[in-house]
Short mmCIF file of C-alpha atoms and ligand atoms in Angstrom, two decimals:
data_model
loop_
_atom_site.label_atom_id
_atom_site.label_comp_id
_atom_site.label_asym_id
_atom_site.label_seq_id
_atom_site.Cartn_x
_atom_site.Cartn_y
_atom_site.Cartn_z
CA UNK A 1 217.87 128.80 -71.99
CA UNK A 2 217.74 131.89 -74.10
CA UNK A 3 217.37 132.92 -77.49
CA UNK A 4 217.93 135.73 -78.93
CA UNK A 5 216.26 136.97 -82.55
CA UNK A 6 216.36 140.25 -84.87
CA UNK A 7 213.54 142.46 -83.54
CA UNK A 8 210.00 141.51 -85.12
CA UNK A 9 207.41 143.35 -86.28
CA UNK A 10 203.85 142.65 -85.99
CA UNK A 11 201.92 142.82 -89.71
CA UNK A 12 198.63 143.11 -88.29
CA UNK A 13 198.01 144.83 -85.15
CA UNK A 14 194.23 146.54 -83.49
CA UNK A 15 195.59 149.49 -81.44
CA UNK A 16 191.71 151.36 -81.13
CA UNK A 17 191.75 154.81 -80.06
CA UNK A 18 192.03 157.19 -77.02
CA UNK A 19 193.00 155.86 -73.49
CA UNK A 20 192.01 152.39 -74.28
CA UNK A 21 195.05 152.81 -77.29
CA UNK A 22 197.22 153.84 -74.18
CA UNK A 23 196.59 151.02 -72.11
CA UNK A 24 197.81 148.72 -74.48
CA UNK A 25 199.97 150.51 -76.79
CA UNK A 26 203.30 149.33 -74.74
CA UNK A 27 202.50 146.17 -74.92
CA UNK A 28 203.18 145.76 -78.64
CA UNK A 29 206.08 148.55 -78.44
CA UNK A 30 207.93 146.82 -76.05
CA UNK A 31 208.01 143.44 -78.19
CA UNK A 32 207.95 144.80 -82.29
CA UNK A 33 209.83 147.67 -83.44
CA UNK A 34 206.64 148.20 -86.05
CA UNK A 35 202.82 147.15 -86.38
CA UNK A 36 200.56 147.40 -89.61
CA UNK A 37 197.72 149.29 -87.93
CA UNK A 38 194.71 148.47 -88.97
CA UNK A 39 192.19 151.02 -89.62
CA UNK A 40 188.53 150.07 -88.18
CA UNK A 41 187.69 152.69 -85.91
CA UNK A 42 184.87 154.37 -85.46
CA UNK A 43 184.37 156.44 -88.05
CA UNK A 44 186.93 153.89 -90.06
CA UNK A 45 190.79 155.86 -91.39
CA UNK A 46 189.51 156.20 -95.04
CA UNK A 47 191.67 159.20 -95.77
CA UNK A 48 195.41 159.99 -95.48
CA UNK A 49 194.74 163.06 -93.08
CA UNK A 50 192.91 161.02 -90.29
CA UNK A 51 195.90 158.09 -91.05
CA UNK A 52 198.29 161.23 -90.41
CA UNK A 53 196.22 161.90 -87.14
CA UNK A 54 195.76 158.65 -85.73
CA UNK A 55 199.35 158.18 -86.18
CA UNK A 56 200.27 161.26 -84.38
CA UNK A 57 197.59 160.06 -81.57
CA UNK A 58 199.65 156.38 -81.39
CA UNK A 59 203.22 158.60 -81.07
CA UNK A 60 201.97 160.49 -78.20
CA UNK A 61 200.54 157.32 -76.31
CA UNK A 62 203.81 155.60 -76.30
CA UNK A 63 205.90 155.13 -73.23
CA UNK A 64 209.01 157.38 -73.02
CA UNK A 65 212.37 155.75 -75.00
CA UNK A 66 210.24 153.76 -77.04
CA UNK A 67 211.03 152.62 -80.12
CA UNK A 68 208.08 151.58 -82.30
CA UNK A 69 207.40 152.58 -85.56
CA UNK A 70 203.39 152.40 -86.46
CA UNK A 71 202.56 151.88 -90.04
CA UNK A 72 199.28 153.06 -91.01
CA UNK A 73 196.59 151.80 -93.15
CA UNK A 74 193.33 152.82 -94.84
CA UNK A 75 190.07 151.41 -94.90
CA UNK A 76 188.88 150.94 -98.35
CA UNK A 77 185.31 151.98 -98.98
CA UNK A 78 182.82 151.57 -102.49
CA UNK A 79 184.14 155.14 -103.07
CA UNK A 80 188.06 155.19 -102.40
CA UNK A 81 189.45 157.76 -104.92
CA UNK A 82 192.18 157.41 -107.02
CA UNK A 83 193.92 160.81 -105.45
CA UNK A 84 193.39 159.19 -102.27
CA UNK A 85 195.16 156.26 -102.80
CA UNK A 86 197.79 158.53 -104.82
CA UNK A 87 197.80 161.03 -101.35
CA UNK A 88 198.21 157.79 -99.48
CA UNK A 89 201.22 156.55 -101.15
CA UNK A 90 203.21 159.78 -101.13
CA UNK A 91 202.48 160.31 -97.51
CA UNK A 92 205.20 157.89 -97.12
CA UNK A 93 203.61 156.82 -93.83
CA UNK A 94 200.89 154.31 -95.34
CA UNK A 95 201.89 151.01 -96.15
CA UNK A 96 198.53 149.21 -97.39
CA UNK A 97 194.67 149.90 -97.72
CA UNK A 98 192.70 147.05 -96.01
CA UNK A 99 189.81 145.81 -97.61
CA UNK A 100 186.66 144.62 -95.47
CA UNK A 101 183.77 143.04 -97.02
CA UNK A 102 180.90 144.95 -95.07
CA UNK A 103 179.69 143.21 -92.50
CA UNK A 104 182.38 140.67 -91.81
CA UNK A 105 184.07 142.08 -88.63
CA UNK A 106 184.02 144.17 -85.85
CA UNK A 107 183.46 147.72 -87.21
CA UNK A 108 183.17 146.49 -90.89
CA UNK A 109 179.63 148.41 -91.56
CA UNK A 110 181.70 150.97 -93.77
CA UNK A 111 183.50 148.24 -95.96
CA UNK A 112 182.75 146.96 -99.46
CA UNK A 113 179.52 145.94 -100.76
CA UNK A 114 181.16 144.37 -104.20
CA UNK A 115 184.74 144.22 -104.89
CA UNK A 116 184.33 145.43 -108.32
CA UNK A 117 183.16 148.83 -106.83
CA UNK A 118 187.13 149.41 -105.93
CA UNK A 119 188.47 148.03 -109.18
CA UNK A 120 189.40 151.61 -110.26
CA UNK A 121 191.32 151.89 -106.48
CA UNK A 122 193.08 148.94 -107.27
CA UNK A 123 194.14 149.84 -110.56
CA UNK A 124 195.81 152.77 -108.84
CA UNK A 125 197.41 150.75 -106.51
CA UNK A 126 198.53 148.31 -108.74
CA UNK A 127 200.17 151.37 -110.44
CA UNK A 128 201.75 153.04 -106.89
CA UNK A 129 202.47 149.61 -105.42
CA UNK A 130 200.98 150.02 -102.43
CA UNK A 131 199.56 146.63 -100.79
CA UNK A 132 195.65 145.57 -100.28
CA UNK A 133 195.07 143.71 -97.16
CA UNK A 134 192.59 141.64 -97.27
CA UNK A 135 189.84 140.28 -94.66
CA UNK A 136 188.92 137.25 -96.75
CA UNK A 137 186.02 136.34 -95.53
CA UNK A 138 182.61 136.33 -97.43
CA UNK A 139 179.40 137.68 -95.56
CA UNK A 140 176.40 135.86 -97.53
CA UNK A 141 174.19 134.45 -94.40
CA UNK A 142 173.94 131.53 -96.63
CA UNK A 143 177.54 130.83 -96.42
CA UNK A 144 178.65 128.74 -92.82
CA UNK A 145 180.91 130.68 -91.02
CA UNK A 146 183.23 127.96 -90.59
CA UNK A 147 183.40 127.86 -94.69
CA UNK A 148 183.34 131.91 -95.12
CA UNK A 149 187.13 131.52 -95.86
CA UNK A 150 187.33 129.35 -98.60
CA UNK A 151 184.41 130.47 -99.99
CA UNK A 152 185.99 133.88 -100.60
CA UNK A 153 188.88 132.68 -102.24
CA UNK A 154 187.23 130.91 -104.63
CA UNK A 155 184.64 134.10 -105.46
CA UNK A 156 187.01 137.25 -104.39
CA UNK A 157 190.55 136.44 -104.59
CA UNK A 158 190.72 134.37 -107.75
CA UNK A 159 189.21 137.07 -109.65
CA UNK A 160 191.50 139.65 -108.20
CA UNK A 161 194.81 137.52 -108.65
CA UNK A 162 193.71 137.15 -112.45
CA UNK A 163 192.28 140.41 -113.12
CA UNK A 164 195.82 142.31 -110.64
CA UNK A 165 198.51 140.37 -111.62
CA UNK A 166 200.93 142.88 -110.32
CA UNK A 167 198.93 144.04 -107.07
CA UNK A 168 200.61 143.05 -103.97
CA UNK A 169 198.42 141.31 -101.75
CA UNK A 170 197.99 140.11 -98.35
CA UNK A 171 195.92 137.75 -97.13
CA UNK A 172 195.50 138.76 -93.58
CA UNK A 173 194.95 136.05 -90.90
CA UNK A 174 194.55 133.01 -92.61
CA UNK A 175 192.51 129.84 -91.27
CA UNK A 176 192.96 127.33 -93.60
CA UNK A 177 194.39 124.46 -95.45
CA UNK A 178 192.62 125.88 -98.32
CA UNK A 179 194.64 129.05 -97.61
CA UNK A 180 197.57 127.92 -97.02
CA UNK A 181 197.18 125.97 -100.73
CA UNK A 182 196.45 128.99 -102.25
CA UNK A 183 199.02 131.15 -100.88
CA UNK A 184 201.91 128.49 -102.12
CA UNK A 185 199.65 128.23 -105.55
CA UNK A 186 200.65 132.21 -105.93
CA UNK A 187 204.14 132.25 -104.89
CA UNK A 188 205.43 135.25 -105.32
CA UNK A 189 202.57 136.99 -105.34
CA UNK A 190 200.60 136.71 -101.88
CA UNK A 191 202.27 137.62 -98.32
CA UNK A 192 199.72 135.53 -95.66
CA UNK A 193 199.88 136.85 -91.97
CA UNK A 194 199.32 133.65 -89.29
CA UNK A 195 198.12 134.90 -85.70
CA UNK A 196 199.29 132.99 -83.15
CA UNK A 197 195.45 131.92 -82.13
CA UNK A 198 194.99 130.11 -84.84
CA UNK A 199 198.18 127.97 -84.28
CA UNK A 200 197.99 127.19 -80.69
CA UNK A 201 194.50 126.16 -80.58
CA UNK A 202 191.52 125.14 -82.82
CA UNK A 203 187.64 125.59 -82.14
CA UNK A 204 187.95 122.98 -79.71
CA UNK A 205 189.51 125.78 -76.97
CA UNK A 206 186.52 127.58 -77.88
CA UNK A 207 183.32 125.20 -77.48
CA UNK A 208 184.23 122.25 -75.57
CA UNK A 209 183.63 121.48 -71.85
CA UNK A 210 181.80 125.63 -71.90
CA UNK A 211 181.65 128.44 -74.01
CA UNK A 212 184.62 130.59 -74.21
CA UNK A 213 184.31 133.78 -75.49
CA UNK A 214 187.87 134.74 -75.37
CA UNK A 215 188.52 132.23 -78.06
CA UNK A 216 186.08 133.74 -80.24
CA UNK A 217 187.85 136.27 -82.67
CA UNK A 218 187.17 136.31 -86.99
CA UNK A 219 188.09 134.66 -88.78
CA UNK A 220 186.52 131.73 -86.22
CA UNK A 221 189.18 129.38 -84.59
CA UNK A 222 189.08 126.12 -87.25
CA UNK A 223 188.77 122.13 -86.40
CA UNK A 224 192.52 121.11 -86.03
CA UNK A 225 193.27 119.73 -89.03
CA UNK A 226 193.35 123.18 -90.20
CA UNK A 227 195.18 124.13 -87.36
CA UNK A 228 197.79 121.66 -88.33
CA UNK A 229 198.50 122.86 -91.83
CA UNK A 230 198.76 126.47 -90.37
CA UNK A 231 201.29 124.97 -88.00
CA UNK A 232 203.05 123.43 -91.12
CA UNK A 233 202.94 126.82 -93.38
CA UNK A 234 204.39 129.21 -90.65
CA UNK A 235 207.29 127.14 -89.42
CA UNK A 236 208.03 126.26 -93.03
CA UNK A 237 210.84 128.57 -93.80
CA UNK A 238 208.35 129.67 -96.70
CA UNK A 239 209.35 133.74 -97.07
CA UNK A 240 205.48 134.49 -97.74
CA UNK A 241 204.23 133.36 -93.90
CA UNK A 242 204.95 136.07 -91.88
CA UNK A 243 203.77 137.20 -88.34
CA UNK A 244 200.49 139.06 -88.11
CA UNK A 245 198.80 139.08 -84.19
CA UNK A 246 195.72 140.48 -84.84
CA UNK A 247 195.71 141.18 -81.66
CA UNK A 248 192.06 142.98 -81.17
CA UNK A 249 191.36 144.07 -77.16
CA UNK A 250 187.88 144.05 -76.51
CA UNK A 251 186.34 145.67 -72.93
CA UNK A 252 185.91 142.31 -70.66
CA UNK A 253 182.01 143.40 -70.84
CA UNK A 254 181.85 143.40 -74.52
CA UNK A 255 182.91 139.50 -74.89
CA UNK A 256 181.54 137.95 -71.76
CA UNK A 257 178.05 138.73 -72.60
CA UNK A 258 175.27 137.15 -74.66
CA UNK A 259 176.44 138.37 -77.98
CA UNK A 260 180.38 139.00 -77.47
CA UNK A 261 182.32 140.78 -79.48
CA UNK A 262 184.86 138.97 -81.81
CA UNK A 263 188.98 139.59 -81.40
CA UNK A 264 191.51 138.01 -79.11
CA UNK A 265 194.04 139.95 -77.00
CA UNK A 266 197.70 138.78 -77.52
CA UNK A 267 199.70 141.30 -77.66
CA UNK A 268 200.58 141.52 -74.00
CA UNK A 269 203.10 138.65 -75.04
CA UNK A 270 202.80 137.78 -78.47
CA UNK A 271 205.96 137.02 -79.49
CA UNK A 272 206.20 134.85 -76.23
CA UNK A 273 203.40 132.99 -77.28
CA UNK A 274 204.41 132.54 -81.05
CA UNK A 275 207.96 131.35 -79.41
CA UNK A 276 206.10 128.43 -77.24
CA UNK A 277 204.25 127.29 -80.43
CA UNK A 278 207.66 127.22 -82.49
CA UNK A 279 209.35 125.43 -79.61
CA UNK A 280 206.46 122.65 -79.50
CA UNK A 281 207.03 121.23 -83.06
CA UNK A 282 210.76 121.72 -82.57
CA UNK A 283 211.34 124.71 -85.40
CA UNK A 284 212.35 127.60 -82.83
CA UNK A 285 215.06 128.44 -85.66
CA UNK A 286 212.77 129.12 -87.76
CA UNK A 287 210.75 131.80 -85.53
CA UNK A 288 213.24 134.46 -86.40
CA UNK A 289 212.80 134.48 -90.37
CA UNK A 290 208.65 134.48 -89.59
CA UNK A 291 208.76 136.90 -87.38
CA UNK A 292 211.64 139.17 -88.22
CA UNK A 293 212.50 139.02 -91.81
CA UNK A 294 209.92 137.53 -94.10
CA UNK A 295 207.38 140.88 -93.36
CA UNK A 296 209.49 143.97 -94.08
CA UNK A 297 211.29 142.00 -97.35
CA UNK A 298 207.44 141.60 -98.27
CA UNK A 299 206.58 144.85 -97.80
CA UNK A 300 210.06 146.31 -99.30
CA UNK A 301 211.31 147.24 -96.35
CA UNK A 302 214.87 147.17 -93.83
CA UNK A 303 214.86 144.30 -91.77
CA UNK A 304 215.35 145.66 -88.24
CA UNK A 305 218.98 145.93 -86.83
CA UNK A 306 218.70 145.25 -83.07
CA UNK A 307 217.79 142.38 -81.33
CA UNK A 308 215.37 140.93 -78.44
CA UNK A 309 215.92 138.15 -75.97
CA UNK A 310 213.56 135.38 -74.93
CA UNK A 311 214.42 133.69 -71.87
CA UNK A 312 212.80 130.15 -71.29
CA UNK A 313 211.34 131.01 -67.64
CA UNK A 314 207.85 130.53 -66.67
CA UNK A 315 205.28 133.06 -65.51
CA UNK A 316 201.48 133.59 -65.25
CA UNK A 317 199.00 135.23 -67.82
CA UNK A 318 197.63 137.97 -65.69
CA UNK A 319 193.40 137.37 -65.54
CA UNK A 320 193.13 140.83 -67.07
CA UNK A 321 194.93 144.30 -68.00
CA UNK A 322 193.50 147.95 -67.45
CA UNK A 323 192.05 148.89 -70.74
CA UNK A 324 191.17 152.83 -70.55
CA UNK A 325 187.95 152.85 -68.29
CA UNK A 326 187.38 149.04 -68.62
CA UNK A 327 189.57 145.95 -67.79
CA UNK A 328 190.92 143.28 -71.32
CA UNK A 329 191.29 139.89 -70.64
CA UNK A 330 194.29 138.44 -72.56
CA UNK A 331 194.26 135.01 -74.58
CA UNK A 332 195.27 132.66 -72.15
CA UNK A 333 194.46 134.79 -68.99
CA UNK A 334 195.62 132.40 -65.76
CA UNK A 335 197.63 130.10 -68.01
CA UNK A 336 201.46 129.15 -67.88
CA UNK A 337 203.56 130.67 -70.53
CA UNK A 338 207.47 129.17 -70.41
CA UNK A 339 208.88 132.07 -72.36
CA UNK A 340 209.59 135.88 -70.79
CA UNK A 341 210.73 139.12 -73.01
CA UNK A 342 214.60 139.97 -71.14
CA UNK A 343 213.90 143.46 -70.74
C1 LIG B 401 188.99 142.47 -85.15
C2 LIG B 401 188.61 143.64 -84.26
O1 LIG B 401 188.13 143.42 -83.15
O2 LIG B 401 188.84 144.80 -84.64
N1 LIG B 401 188.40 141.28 -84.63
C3 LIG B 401 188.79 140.01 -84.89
O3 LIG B 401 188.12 139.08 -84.46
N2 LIG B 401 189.88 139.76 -85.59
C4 LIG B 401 188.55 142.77 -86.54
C5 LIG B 401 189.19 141.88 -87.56
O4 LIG B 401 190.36 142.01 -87.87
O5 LIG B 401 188.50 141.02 -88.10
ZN1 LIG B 402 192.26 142.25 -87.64
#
């Protein structure tokens, strides 16, 4: 069997940096004719002239003949300038500024220490229309990480629907019933990305029978009811689910250690992965309109012309890639996968 679907894109995507960037940089080209980067290297993007030269870095990585278009982000900081959001939007090449409460994530020391620090930024943005991406997770070590989510929505993005009516948004990665809820509660308003982690497994992959450290990515894998109304919200036909891996490659050393690092690595066959999930709960007509069209018509814009073709054929998760000097273990390393990219 075979299906074929409008090319996707990917709406949130970890390429890193350097020869590590090369090793996996194909790997999302060959599947999505565009990725939302996101911008948390080290030192974070926080200005359009390093977005212009990590973008320049991506282009030169890229296999010959590709086709891949990367769409760059910034990191917002306490001190993003109004000019530099301005210089952002006329650079024509970025397409949202991604907000990280500091300390949530991997390489999130530079974020923001209180939202209201950025409320000038946003007014700005509000004005240009250009996105804010949103890690929505609060970092108060009284708050339990499995509850970080909803927590945030309650104390971050309430406030910011009410007080930027006419900002787009997107929650990034949701986890959530409570997410999903709110999304539908702002139609209209809030794009959501789902990764395809959080709708194949829940933090049962993760903790029971061993530890496993390539489950462990932020926001943290939920119990399954959660997983379930995920499940629900992405193969709903609802235009504000769209696709968004967050796929995040780690060095093999840096999880499988005592305090691993948190990101999962799917894009060696993401849209593979996304297609066994649709096919399980019977909705694979309804991959194409996550994947393909919901994103861009959020973002304003083209849907993509050509095509790809997934061929219902089993193969073998390789037990790890090359990942510059280091080896990446993908999610679901060893494991059966009954979908293949026709190349
Ligand atoms: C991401 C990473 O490794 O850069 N990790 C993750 O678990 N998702 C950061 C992020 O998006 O939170
Ligand atoms: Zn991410």
């Amino acid at each position: 069997m075979q299906i074929s679907l409008i090319r996707p894109d990917d709406w949130h995507l970890h390429l890193r940096d350097d020869d590590a960037m090369a090793s996996v940089v194909a790997h999302t080209a060959e599947r999505f004719a565009r990725a939302i980067v996101m911008p948390n290297l080290k030192p974070p993007v926080t200005t359009t002239a390093m977005a212009m030269s990590y973008r320049e870095r991506i282009l030169a990585a890229l296999p010959q003949n590709s086709d891949f278009t990367p769409l760059m982000t910034l990191y917002m900081t306490d001190h993003l300038s109004s000019d530099e959001v301005i210089a952002a939007k006329n650079s024509g090449i970025i397409k949202g500024i991604k907000l990280y409460p500091a300390g949530a994530t991997t390489h999130s020391d530079a974020g923001v220490t209180d939202i209201r620090r950025c409320y000038p930024a946003l007014e700005t943005m509000q004005k240009e229309g250009l996105p804010l991406l949103i890690h929505a997770e609060v970092t108060d070590p009284d708050v339990d990480i499995f509850d970080r989510e909803q927590v945030f929505i309650d104390r971050h993005l309430q406030p910011l629907t009410r007080d930027f009516p006419a900002l787009p948004m997107v929650f990034e990665h949701i986890t959530t019933k409570q997410a999903v809820d709110f999304v539908r509660a702002n139609e209209g308003r809030l794009g959501a990305t789902i990764t395809v982690q959080h709708l194949l497994y829940n933090r049962n992959a993760m903790l029971v029978g061993g530890i496993r450290p390539h489950f462990y990515c932020l926001p943290i894998l939920k119990r399954e009811s959660h997983q379930r109304a995920l499940i629900e919200a992405a193969t709903s036909g609802e235009s504000h689910f769209f696709l968004g891996t967050d796929s995040a490659p780690h060095p093999q050393h840096a999880k499988e250690c005592a305090c691993g690092c948190a990101g999962c690595y799917t894009a060696y066959a993401a849209i593979e992965l996304y297609a066994e999930l649709f096919e399980q709960v019977d909705a694979l007509e309804r991959l194409e309109g996550f994947a393909s069209l919901f994103g861009p018509d959020f973002y304003g814009l083209p849907r993509n012309r050509e095509t790809i073709t997934l061929e219902k054929r089993e193969w073998v998760a390789p037990e790890s890639y090359q990942f510059g000097q280091d080896r990446v273990v993908p999610l679901g390393s060893g494991e059966t996968i009954s979908w293949q990219l026709v190349r």
